[in-house]
XYZ file of C-alpha atoms in Angstrom:
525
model
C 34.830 38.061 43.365
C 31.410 37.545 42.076
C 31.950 38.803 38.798
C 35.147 36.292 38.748
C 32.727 33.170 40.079
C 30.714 34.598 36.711
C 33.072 34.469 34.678
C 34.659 30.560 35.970
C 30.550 29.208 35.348
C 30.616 31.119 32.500
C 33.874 29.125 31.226
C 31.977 25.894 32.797
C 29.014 26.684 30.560
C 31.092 27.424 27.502
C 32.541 23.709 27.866
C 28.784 21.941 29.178
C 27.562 24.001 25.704
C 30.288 22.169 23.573
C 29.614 18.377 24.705
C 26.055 18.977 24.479
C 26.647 20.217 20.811
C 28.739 17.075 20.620
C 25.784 14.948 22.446
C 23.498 16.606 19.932
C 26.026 15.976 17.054
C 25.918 12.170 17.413
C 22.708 11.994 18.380
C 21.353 13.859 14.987
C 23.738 10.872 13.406
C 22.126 8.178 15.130
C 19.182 9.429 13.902
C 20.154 9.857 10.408
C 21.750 6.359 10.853
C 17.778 4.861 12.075
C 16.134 7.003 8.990
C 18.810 5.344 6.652
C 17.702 1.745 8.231
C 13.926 2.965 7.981
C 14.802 3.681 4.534
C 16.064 0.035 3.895
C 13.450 -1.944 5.550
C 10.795 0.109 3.539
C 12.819 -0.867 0.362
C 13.024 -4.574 1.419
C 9.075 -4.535 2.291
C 8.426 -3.442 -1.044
C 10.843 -5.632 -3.116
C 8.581 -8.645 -1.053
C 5.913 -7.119 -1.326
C 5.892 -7.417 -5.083
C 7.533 -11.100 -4.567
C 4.307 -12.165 -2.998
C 1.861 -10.062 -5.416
C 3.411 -12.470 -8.138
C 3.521 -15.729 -5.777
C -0.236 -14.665 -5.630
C -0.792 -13.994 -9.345
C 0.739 -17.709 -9.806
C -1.157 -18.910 -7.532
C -4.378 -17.215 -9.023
C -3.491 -18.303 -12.317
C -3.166 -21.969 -11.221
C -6.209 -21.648 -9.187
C -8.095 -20.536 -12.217
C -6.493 -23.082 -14.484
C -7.733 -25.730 -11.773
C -10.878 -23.919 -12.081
C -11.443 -24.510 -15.889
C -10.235 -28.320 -15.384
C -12.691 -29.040 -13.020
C -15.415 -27.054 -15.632
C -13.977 -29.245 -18.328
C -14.519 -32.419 -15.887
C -17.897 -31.548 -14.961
C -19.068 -30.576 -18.865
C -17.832 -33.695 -19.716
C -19.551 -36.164 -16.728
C -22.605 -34.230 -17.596
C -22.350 -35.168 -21.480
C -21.370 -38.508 -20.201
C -24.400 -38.322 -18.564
C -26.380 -37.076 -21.916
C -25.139 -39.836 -23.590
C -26.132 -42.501 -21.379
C -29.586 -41.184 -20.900
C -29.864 -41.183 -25.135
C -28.424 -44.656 -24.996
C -31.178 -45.856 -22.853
C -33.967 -43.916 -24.809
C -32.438 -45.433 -27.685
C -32.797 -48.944 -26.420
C -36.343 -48.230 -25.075
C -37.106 -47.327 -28.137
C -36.106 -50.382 -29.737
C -37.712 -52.106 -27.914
C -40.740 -50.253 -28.151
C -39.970 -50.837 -32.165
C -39.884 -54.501 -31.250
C -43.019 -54.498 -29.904
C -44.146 -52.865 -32.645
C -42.769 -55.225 -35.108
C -43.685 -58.101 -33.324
C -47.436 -56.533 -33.615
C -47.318 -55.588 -37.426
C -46.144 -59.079 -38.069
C -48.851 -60.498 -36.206
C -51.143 -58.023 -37.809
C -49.806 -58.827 -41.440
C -50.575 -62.438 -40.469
C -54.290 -61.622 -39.721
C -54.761 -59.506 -42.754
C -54.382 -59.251 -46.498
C -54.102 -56.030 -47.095
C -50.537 -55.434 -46.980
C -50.541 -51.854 -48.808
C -51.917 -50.263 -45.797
C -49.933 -51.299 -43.556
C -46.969 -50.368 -45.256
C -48.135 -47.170 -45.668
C -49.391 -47.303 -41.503
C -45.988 -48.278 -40.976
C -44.146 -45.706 -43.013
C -46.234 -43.256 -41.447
C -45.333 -44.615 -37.707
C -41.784 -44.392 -38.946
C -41.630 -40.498 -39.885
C -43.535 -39.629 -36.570
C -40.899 -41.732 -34.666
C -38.204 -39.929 -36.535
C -39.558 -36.655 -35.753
C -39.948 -37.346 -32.012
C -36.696 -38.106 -31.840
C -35.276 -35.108 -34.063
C -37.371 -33.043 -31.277
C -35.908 -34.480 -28.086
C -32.365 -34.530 -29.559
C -33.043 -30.459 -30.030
C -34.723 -30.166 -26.687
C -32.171 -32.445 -25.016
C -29.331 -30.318 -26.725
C -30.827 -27.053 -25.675
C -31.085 -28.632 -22.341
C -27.714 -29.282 -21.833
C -26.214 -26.025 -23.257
C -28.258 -24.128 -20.761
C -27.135 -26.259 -17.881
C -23.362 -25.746 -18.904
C -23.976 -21.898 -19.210
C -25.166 -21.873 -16.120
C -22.940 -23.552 -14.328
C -20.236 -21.576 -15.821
C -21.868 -18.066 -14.777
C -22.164 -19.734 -11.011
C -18.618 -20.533 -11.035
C -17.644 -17.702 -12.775
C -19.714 -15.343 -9.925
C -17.890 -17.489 -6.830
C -14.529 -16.539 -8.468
C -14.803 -13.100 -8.634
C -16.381 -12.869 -4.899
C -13.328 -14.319 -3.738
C -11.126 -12.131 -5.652
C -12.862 -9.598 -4.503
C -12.991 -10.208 -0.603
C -8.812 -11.595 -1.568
C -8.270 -7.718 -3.139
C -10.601 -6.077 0.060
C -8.527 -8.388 2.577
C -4.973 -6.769 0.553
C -6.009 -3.579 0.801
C -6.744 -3.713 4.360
C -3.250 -4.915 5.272
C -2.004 -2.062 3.299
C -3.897 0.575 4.947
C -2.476 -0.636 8.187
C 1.211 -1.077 7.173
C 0.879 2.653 6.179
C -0.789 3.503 9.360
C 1.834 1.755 10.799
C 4.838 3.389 9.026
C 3.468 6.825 9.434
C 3.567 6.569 13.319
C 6.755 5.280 13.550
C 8.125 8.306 10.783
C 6.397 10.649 13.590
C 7.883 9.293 16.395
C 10.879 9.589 14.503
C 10.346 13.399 13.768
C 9.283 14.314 17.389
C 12.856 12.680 19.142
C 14.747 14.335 16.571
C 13.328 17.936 16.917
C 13.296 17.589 20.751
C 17.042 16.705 20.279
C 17.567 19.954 17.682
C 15.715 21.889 20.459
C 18.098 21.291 23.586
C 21.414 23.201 22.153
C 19.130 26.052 21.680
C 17.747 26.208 24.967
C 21.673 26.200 26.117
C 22.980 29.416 23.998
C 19.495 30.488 25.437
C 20.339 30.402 29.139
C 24.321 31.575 28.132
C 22.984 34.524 26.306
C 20.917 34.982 29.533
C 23.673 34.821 31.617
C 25.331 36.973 29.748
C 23.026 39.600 30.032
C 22.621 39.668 33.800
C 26.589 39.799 33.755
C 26.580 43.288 31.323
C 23.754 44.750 33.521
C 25.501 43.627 36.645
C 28.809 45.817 35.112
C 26.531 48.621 34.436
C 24.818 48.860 37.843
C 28.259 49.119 38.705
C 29.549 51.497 37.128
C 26.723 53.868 37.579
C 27.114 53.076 41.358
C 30.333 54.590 40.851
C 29.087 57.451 39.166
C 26.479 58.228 41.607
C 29.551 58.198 44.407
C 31.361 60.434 43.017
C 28.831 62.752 42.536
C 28.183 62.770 45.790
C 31.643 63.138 46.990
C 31.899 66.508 44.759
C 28.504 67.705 46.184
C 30.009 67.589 49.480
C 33.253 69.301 48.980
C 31.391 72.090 47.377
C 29.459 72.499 50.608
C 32.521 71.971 52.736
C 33.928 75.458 50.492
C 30.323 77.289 50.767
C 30.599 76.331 54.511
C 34.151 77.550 54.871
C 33.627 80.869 53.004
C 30.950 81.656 54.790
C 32.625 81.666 58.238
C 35.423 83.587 57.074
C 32.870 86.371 55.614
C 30.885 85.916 58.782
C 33.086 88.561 60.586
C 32.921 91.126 57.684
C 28.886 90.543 56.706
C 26.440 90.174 59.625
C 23.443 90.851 57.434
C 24.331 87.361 55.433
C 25.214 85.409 58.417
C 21.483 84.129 58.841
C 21.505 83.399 54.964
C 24.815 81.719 54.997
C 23.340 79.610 58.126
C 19.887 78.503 56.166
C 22.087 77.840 53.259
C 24.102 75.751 55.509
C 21.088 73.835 57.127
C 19.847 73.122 53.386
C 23.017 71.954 52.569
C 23.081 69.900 55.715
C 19.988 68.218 54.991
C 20.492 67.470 51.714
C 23.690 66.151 52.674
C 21.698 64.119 54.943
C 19.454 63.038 52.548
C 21.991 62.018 49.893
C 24.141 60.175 52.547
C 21.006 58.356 53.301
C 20.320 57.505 49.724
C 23.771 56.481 49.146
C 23.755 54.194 52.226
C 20.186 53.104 50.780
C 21.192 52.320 47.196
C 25.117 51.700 48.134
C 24.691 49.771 50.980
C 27.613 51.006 52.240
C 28.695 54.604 54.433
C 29.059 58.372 51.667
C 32.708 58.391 52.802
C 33.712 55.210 50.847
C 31.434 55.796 47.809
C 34.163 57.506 46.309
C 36.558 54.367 45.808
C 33.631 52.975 43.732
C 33.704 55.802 41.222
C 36.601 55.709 39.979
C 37.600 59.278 39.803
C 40.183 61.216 41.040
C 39.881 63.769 44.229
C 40.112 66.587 41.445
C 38.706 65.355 38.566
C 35.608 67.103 37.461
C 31.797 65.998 38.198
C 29.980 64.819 35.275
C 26.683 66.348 34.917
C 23.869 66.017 37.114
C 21.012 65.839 34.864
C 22.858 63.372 32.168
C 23.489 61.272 35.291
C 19.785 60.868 36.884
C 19.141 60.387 33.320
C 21.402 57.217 33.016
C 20.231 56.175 36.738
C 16.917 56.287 35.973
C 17.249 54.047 32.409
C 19.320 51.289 34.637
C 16.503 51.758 36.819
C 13.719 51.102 33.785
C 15.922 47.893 32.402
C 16.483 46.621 36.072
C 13.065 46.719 36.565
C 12.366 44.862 33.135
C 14.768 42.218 33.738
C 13.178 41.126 37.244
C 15.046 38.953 39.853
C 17.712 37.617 39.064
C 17.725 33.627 39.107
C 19.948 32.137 41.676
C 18.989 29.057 41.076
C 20.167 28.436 37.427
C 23.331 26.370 37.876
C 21.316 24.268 39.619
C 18.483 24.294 37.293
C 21.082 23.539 34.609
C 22.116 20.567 35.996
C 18.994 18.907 36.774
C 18.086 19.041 32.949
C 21.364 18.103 31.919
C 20.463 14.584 34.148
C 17.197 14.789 32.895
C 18.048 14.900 29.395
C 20.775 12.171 29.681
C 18.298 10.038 31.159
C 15.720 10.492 28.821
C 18.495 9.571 25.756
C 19.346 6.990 28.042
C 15.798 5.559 28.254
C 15.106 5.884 24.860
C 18.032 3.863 23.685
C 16.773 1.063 25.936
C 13.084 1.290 24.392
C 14.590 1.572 20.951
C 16.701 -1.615 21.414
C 13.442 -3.255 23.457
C 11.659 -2.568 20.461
C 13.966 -3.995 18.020
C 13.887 -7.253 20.239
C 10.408 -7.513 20.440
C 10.004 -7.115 16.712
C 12.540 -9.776 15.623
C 10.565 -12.399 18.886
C 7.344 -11.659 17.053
C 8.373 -11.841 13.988
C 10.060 -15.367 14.534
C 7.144 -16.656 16.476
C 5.085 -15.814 13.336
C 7.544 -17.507 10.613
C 7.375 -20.358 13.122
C 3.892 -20.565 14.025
C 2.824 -20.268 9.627
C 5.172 -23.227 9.299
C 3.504 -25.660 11.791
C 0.551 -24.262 10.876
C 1.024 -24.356 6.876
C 2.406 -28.248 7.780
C -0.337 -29.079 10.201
C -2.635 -27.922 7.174
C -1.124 -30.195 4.491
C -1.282 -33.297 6.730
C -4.974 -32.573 8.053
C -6.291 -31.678 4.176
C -4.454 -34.591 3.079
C -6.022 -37.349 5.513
C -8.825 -35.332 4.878
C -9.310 -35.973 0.911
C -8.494 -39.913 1.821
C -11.106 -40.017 3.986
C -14.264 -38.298 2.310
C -13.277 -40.121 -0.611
C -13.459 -43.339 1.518
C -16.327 -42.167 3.018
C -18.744 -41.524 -0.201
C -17.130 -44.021 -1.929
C -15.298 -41.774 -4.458
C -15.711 -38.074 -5.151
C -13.221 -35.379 -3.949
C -12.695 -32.769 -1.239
C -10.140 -30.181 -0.310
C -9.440 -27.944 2.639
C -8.895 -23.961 1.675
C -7.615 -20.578 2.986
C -9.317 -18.023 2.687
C -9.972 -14.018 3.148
C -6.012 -13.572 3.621
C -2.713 -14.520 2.162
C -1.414 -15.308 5.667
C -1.993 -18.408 7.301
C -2.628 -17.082 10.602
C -5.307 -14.537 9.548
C -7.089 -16.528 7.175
C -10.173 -18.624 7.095
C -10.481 -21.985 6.668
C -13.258 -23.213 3.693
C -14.668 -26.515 2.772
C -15.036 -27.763 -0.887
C -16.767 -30.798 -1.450
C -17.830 -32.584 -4.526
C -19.698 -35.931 -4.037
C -20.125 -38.134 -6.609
C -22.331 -37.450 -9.103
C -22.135 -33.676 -7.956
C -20.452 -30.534 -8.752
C -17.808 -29.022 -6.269
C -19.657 -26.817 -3.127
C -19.130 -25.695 -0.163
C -19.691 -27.191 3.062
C -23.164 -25.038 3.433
C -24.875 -26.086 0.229
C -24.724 -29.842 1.038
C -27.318 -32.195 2.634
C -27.903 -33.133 5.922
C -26.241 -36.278 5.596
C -23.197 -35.511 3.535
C -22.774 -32.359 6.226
C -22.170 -34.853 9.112
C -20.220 -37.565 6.400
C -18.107 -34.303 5.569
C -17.673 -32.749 9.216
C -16.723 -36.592 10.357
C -13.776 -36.887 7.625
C -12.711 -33.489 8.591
C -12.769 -34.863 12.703
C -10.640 -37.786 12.145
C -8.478 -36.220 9.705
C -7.312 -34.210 12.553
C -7.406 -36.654 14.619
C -4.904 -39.158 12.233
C -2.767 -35.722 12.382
C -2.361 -35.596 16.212
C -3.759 -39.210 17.818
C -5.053 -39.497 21.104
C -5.284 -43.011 22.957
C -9.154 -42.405 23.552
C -11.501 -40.950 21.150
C -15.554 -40.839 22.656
C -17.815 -39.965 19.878
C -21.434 -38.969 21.155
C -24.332 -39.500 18.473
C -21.954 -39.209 15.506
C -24.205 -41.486 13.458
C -27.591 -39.452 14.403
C -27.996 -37.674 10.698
C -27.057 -40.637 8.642
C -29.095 -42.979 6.895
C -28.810 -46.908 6.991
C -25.877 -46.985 3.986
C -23.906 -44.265 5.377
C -23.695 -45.488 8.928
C -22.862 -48.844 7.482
C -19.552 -46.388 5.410
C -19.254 -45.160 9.250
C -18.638 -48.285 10.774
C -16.378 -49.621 7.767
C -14.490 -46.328 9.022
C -14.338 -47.139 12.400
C -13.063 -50.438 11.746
C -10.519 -49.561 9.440
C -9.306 -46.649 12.351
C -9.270 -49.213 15.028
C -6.845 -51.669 12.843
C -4.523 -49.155 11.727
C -4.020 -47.158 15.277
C -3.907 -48.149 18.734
C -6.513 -45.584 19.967
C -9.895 -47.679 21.531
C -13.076 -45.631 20.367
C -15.893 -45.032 23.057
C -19.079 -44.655 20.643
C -22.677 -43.006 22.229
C -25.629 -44.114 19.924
C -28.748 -45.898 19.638
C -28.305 -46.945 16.233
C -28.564 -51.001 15.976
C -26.967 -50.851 12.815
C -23.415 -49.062 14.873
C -24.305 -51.300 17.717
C -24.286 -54.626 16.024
C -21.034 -53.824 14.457
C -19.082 -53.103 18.311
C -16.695 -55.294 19.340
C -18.588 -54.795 23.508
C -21.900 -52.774 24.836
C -22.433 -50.900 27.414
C -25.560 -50.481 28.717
C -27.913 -49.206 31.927
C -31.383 -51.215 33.025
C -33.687 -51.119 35.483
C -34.476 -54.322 36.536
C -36.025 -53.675 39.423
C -38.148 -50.368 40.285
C -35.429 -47.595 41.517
C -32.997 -50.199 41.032
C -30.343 -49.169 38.467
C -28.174 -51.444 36.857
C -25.061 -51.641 34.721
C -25.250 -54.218 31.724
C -21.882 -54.931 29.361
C -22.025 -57.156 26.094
C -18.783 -58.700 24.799
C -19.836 -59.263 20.775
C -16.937 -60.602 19.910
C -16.819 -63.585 22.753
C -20.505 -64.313 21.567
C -19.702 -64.660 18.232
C -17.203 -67.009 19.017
C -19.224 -69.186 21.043
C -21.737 -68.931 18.568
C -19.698 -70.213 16.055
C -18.259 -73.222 18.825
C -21.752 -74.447 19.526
């Protein structure tokens, strides 16, 4: 029966082993399936990869050809500049040689001698036209130095932002390879856990298999130890018999035939008590476990304890027997569909996470690339407003995406070369950082705006620019601006002030001034 039970889990195993082959099967697909896709999306990341590299190459080139514009703009304002200056020294001098003339006529009125001073004023002449050859070199030299080295500074800001734009690439690099190189181990790890588990199956059947082989050969050398007893015994049962038919004829071996008979009694004894012992069952019904015959001869005694004492060796070797494998067996079958289980449903909670971040990123560059375009666009209108001409432009920098990179101010006021926010004045700081605030402010109104010591840094002109501003902002939107200052200039031009005074000592007292109602009654009376 327990063989039979054996060989029924056995047949149970045999069919468990086949579906988890087939488990293992289309698992080992899926994963091909995932390394194909892997495959893909690295070819795709490449194929944009090099779609941006020459987006950015464009881009470089057009930055550089913007580059050498504004160069060509700036050589040009400063020969502008050259020129003018000459003009004027050419038109002091003039009338420097008016002067003169005016003098030498004066003198040639006063004097008769008009020899010398033609020969004074040749000599005046060829100094004068020296001088000037001089400061045309000088200015010349001048000017050539100045372009040289404003073409080195330029040409030293370009290549630190090519080089922090190349750092910043090869950062993101690094950590896409990183990045690809965990999930290709991840990858490697399910799949040889998943080649592992059929093993461990033919490993437990080819246990099983074993126990049942030593089981049969406990077995049969029970059988062989029964029937080995059995023939002991009938030999003493003839040794007993002959001797009590011989006990009439020889008296002398009665006493020997009784010790023989004692031994053979206690070792009778003793083997029925090992057979019980190792049998677990009584010497009489040994024999039907040997599977010989009443007459068929005993097998030898030594080759026997031989065998029974190997079984014993192996037994020992083998240890206890596990009862508990079915069992054991199905627990990691569970186990191991629960784990495929949960990994599907991390696998496909990856894939949605990926595609939610990876739309919340398109979305959020494309507000913030449009956000960008409005706010550098109001931006430029209003500097330019502000200074009364010049240029400025909003950048990103240190990365190629939007929502990594930095944001860098250029400015160029008139009269100046382009700079950053950094290298400007005091003044043209807070005229800058103001366009900048209201730029973003035209982008996304609001129907207060309270702006506390705005006008603090500037001098008399720009806070009268600073009011022109305000005014313009309060005509063309319907936001009211609360202003904190104690400029007069910004005072005088509100349309009502607010004020605190103490007329009386601990007395506190709220004062408002409606400008525009005074003016009007000003202008009744």
């Amino acid at each position: 029966a327990q063989r039979l039970a054996q060989k029924n889990r056995l047949t149970e195993l045999e069919g468990e082993l086949a579906a988890a082959a087939a488990t293992a099967k289309k698992t080992e697909e899926d994963v091909a399936q995932a390394a194909a896709l892997v495959a893909q999306s690295a070819t795709d990341e490449r194929t944009k990869r090099e779609e941006l590299r020459q987006a950015r190459d464009l881009a470089a080139q057009a930055r550089d050809t913007l580059a050498a514009a504004e160069r060509a703009a700036g050589q040009k304002a400063s020969r502008k500049s050259a020129l003018e200056e000459t003009r004027l020294g050419i038109i002091e001098l003039a009338e420097e040689a008016t002067g003169q003339l005016a003098a030498a006529d004066t003198a040639l009125k006063n004097t008769a001698d008009i020899s010398l001073i033609e020969t004074e004023h040749k000599q005046l002449s060829e100094t004068v036209s020296q001088d000037r050859a001089k400061l045309a070199e000088a200015r010349l030299a001048h000017e050539g130095l100045k372009r040289e080295a404003e073409m080195r500074t330029n040409r030293i800001q370009a290549i630190a932002g090519e080089r922090a734009s190349w750092t910043a690439r090869a950062a993101n690099a690094n950590h896409h390879v990183l990045e690809l190189s965990e999930r290709r181990g991840e990858a490697g790890n399910e799949l040889e856990k998943l080649r592992d588990a059929p093993d461990e199956i033919e490993a437990r059947r080819s246990a099983l298999m074993s126990q049942l082989s030593e089981a049969e050969n406990l077995r049969a050398k029970a059988a062989d130890e029964l029937q080995q007893a059995e023939n002991d015994n009938a030999g003493r049962e003839r040794i007993a018999a002959d001797a009590i038919t011989s006990l009439s004829e020889a008296r002398e071996a009665r006493a020997r035939a009784e010790e023989r008979l004692t031994a053979a009694g206690d070792r009778r004894g003793d083997i029925e008590k090992r057979i019980r012992e190792a049998m677990n069952c009584a010497p009489e019904a040994v024999m039907q476990h040997t599977g010989l015959a009443v007459n068929d001869p005993m097998p030898d005694v030594t080759e026997v304890e031989r065998k029974l004492e190997r079984h014993k060796i192996e037994r020992e070797r083998l240890g206890a027997v596990n009862l508990r494998a079915e069992e054991e067996q199905v627990e990691l079958t569970e186990r191991y569909e629960s784990l495929v289980a949960e990994r599907q449903d991390v696998v496909e909670a990856i894939k949605k996470l990926r595609i939610a971040i990876q739309g919340l990123n398109k979305e959020g560059r494309e507000r913030l690339l449009a956000a960008f375009d409005a706010v550098s666009e109001h931006f430029s209108r209003l500097f330019t407003h502000l200074f009364g001409g010049g240029t400025a432009e909003l950048q990103l920098i240190e990365s190629d995406d939007p929502l990594d990179a930095g944001l860098e101010i250029v400015a160029r006021p008139p009269g100046k070369r382009p700079q950053t926010l950094t290298l400007l004045s005091g003044g043209e700081q807070a005229l800058t950082a103001t366009a900048l605030i209201f730029a973003v402010f035209l982008t996304n109104p609001a129907p207060v705006c309270v702006l506390d010591e705005v006008d603090a840094p500037l001098d008399d002109h720009n806070v009268e620019r600073f009011c022109d501003l305000m005014d313009e902002m309060s005509a063309t939107t319907d936001t009211r601006f609360v202003i904190i200052t104690h400029n007069p200039i910004t005072m005088a031009r509100m349309d009502r002030l607010f004020g605190v005074t103490m007329g009386e000592q601990g007395v506190s007292q709220l004062v408002s001034v409606d400008l525009q109602t005074a003016e009007q009654l000003r202008e009744a009376s």
